[in-house]
């Protein structure tokens, strides 16, 4: 039986890389995102093994309707990759935009929770499945300007562990994949509100990880024997380490 994987945020970055890797691994993929043109290009590249689906994970009604709205032959989702997410801004908490905070929470927390709530019951009923949540090292290593973004990823970490506690023995696995510095995606461009120079500066004089590196890790995790669960995996390039404590002097 060919596993069906549902990937959110699949129009670019980690999501697109994971979709390509899963298809190469012999899986069928539902690639969901807001940007239909990007999804159609991915479908043209990967063929019938990929089903493009226009979806905004912050649309609670659309997410809740997923189990019954998918084509019949695509409904037995065995792998959910909760990848849709974003960081907005680097300002300190007292100077940042409340709208940015709200949008990060809506996508990184509420969107992820809604997707899980929609597709998890089917996995449990079938006695097999895997929920892979894309977290971040920011869940564990706070840094100036990370405030709500880091908090959303800390939620993802704790939510993953809570799911694991609930699902023990169910045949459904749950994993939190926590990347560090990754280049070649839109992540920093989005965070810097389209300022390409600021985004590029994040990776200056480094060799960061790539989206394909993250896809490799996800492929390995879901390909492990079904009795083995990776609770959490942290990924960093060798040029990165945990940040120092913030110390205000003077």
Tab-separated table of C-alpha atoms in Angstrom, residues 62-247:
chain	number	residue	atom	x	y	z
A	62	UNK	CA	-11.819	24.649	5.360
A	63	UNK	CA	-9.436	22.669	7.555
A	64	UNK	CA	-12.243	21.001	9.511
A	65	UNK	CA	-13.925	19.964	6.245
A	66	UNK	CA	-10.824	18.190	4.910
A	67	UNK	CA	-11.639	14.589	5.880
A	68	UNK	CA	-14.826	14.633	3.804
A	69	UNK	CA	-13.761	17.028	1.072
A	70	UNK	CA	-10.708	15.208	-0.249
A	71	UNK	CA	-11.161	12.956	-3.297
A	72	UNK	CA	-12.155	9.471	-2.159
A	73	UNK	CA	-8.886	7.899	-3.279
A	74	UNK	CA	-6.851	10.466	-1.312
A	75	UNK	CA	-8.625	10.322	2.056
A	76	UNK	CA	-6.551	7.705	3.900
A	77	UNK	CA	-3.813	10.107	4.943
A	78	UNK	CA	-1.017	8.181	6.658
A	79	UNK	CA	1.453	11.044	7.151
A	80	UNK	CA	0.648	14.630	8.104
A	81	UNK	CA	3.518	17.111	7.825
A	82	UNK	CA	2.513	20.300	9.627
A	83	UNK	CA	4.977	22.558	7.857
A	84	UNK	CA	3.016	25.781	7.267
A	85	UNK	CA	4.447	28.510	9.475
A	86	UNK	CA	6.277	31.810	9.494
A	87	UNK	CA	8.279	34.304	11.500
A	88	UNK	CA	7.522	38.007	11.281
A	89	UNK	CA	9.878	40.737	12.421
A	90	UNK	CA	12.857	40.898	14.753
A	91	UNK	CA	11.838	43.861	16.920
A	92	UNK	CA	11.842	43.589	20.718
A	93	UNK	CA	8.517	42.739	22.290
A	94	UNK	CA	7.646	46.293	23.333
A	95	UNK	CA	8.153	47.610	19.798
A	96	UNK	CA	6.698	44.854	17.654
A	97	UNK	CA	3.374	44.661	15.841
A	98	UNK	CA	0.484	42.923	17.578
A	99	UNK	CA	-0.802	41.972	14.114
A	100	UNK	CA	2.470	40.103	13.483
A	101	UNK	CA	2.144	38.247	16.772
A	102	UNK	CA	-1.466	37.332	16.018
A	103	UNK	CA	-0.626	36.079	12.530
A	104	UNK	CA	2.214	33.886	13.810
A	105	UNK	CA	-0.040	32.361	16.462
A	106	UNK	CA	-2.840	31.811	13.938
A	107	UNK	CA	-0.548	29.971	11.528
A	108	UNK	CA	2.089	28.289	13.690
A	109	UNK	CA	-0.237	27.247	16.518
A	110	UNK	CA	-3.919	27.355	15.557
A	111	UNK	CA	-3.317	26.180	11.990
A	112	UNK	CA	-1.170	23.268	13.137
A	113	UNK	CA	-3.663	22.278	15.835
A	114	UNK	CA	-6.586	22.460	13.404
A	115	UNK	CA	-4.854	20.273	10.828
A	116	UNK	CA	-3.971	17.708	13.455
A	117	UNK	CA	-7.510	17.675	14.830
A	118	UNK	CA	-8.928	17.153	11.337
A	119	UNK	CA	-6.722	14.271	10.200
A	120	UNK	CA	-5.628	12.507	13.392
A	121	UNK	CA	-8.910	10.617	14.077
A	122	UNK	CA	-8.645	8.836	10.726
A	123	UNK	CA	-5.117	7.692	11.506
A	124	UNK	CA	-6.156	6.371	14.907
A	125	UNK	CA	-9.148	4.558	13.394
A	126	UNK	CA	-6.863	2.879	10.854
A	127	UNK	CA	-4.277	2.047	13.520
A	128	UNK	CA	-1.377	3.635	11.650
A	129	UNK	CA	-0.034	7.070	10.847
A	130	UNK	CA	2.584	9.705	11.569
A	131	UNK	CA	2.230	13.383	12.465
A	132	UNK	CA	5.426	15.329	11.758
A	133	UNK	CA	5.456	18.856	13.158
A	134	UNK	CA	8.012	21.361	11.865
A	135	UNK	CA	9.284	23.165	14.927
A	136	UNK	CA	12.479	25.139	15.411
A	137	UNK	CA	15.549	25.352	17.615
A	138	UNK	CA	13.936	28.636	18.704
A	139	UNK	CA	11.730	26.474	20.945
A	140	UNK	CA	14.754	25.818	23.132
A	141	UNK	CA	17.110	28.754	22.608
A	142	UNK	CA	15.463	32.167	23.038
A	143	UNK	CA	17.096	35.111	21.294
A	144	UNK	CA	16.366	38.855	21.126
A	145	UNK	CA	13.512	39.517	18.721
A	146	UNK	CA	12.374	35.892	18.764
A	147	UNK	CA	9.620	36.486	21.352
A	148	UNK	CA	6.343	35.138	19.934
A	149	UNK	CA	7.937	33.114	17.126
A	150	UNK	CA	9.981	31.148	19.670
A	151	UNK	CA	6.919	30.779	21.876
A	152	UNK	CA	4.905	29.277	19.024
A	153	UNK	CA	7.641	26.715	18.424
A	154	UNK	CA	7.803	25.911	22.133
A	155	UNK	CA	4.081	25.204	21.870
A	156	UNK	CA	4.746	22.871	18.937
A	157	UNK	CA	7.290	20.975	21.015
A	158	UNK	CA	4.996	20.540	23.992
A	159	UNK	CA	1.975	19.743	21.815
A	160	UNK	CA	3.976	17.032	20.071
A	161	UNK	CA	4.894	15.433	23.383
A	162	UNK	CA	1.291	15.686	24.568
A	163	UNK	CA	0.090	13.947	21.425
A	164	UNK	CA	2.681	11.228	21.933
A	165	UNK	CA	1.408	10.650	25.453
A	166	UNK	CA	-2.179	10.354	24.208
A	167	UNK	CA	-1.305	8.136	21.245
A	168	UNK	CA	0.995	5.612	22.895
A	169	UNK	CA	0.108	2.167	21.586
A	170	UNK	CA	-2.260	3.515	18.930
A	171	UNK	CA	-0.001	2.851	15.950
A	172	UNK	CA	0.232	6.598	15.282
A	173	UNK	CA	3.633	8.221	15.701
A	174	UNK	CA	4.367	11.903	16.396
A	175	UNK	CA	7.630	13.776	15.810
A	176	UNK	CA	8.914	17.339	16.178
A	177	UNK	CA	11.618	18.322	13.662
A	178	UNK	CA	13.517	21.399	14.855
A	179	UNK	CA	15.818	23.010	12.267
A	180	UNK	CA	18.268	25.787	12.948
A	181	UNK	CA	19.885	27.978	10.291
A	182	UNK	CA	18.517	27.091	6.856
A	183	UNK	CA	19.259	29.113	3.721
A	184	UNK	CA	17.729	29.138	0.272
A	185	UNK	CA	14.106	29.531	1.390
A	186	UNK	CA	11.713	32.465	1.755
A	187	UNK	CA	11.792	32.315	5.557
A	188	UNK	CA	14.041	35.319	6.200
A	189	UNK	CA	12.610	37.334	3.301
A	190	UNK	CA	9.173	36.978	4.857
A	191	UNK	CA	10.522	37.790	8.309
A	192	UNK	CA	12.270	40.908	7.007
A	193	UNK	CA	9.159	42.054	5.110
A	194	UNK	CA	10.777	41.577	1.718
A	195	UNK	CA	14.067	43.335	2.520
A	196	UNK	CA	16.395	41.098	0.511
A	197	UNK	CA	19.571	42.706	1.874
A	198	UNK	CA	18.570	42.090	5.491
A	199	UNK	CA	17.494	38.549	4.649
A	200	UNK	CA	20.781	37.800	2.907
A	201	UNK	CA	22.759	39.172	5.867
A	202	UNK	CA	21.377	36.378	8.052
A	203	UNK	CA	23.403	33.852	6.040
A	204	UNK	CA	26.454	35.963	5.165
A	205	UNK	CA	29.746	34.045	5.396
A	206	UNK	CA	28.035	30.835	6.516
A	207	UNK	CA	27.188	27.470	5.022
A	208	UNK	CA	23.619	26.967	6.271
A	209	UNK	CA	21.491	23.882	5.927
A	210	UNK	CA	19.154	23.546	2.950
A	211	UNK	CA	15.502	22.635	2.637
A	212	UNK	CA	16.672	19.348	1.152
A	213	UNK	CA	18.618	18.612	4.349
A	214	UNK	CA	15.420	19.012	6.354
A	215	UNK	CA	13.519	16.842	3.860
A	216	UNK	CA	16.189	14.163	4.295
A	217	UNK	CA	15.595	14.140	8.039
A	218	UNK	CA	11.814	13.943	7.631
A	219	UNK	CA	12.136	11.108	5.109
A	220	UNK	CA	14.359	9.186	7.530
A	221	UNK	CA	11.998	9.685	10.459
A	222	UNK	CA	8.868	8.480	8.666
A	223	UNK	CA	10.774	5.584	7.092
A	224	UNK	CA	11.841	4.077	10.421
A	225	UNK	CA	10.230	0.820	11.594
A	226	UNK	CA	6.680	1.426	12.878
A	227	UNK	CA	7.569	0.510	16.470
A	228	UNK	CA	10.148	3.328	16.635
A	229	UNK	CA	9.150	6.947	17.337
A	230	UNK	CA	11.455	9.969	17.103
A	231	UNK	CA	9.981	12.357	19.649
A	232	UNK	CA	12.178	15.326	18.769
A	233	UNK	CA	15.172	15.915	16.535
A	234	UNK	CA	17.240	19.105	16.495
A	235	UNK	CA	19.186	20.044	13.358
A	236	UNK	CA	21.903	22.681	12.993
A	237	UNK	CA	24.644	23.320	10.437
A	238	UNK	CA	28.137	22.968	11.828
A	239	UNK	CA	28.589	26.766	11.748
A	240	UNK	CA	25.799	27.265	14.285
A	241	UNK	CA	25.590	26.660	18.004
A	242	UNK	CA	23.211	27.557	20.845
A	243	UNK	CA	23.229	31.302	21.434
A	244	UNK	CA	24.769	33.013	24.474
A	245	UNK	CA	22.636	34.433	27.250
A	246	UNK	CA	21.474	37.991	26.778
A	247	UNK	CA	23.407	40.231	29.167
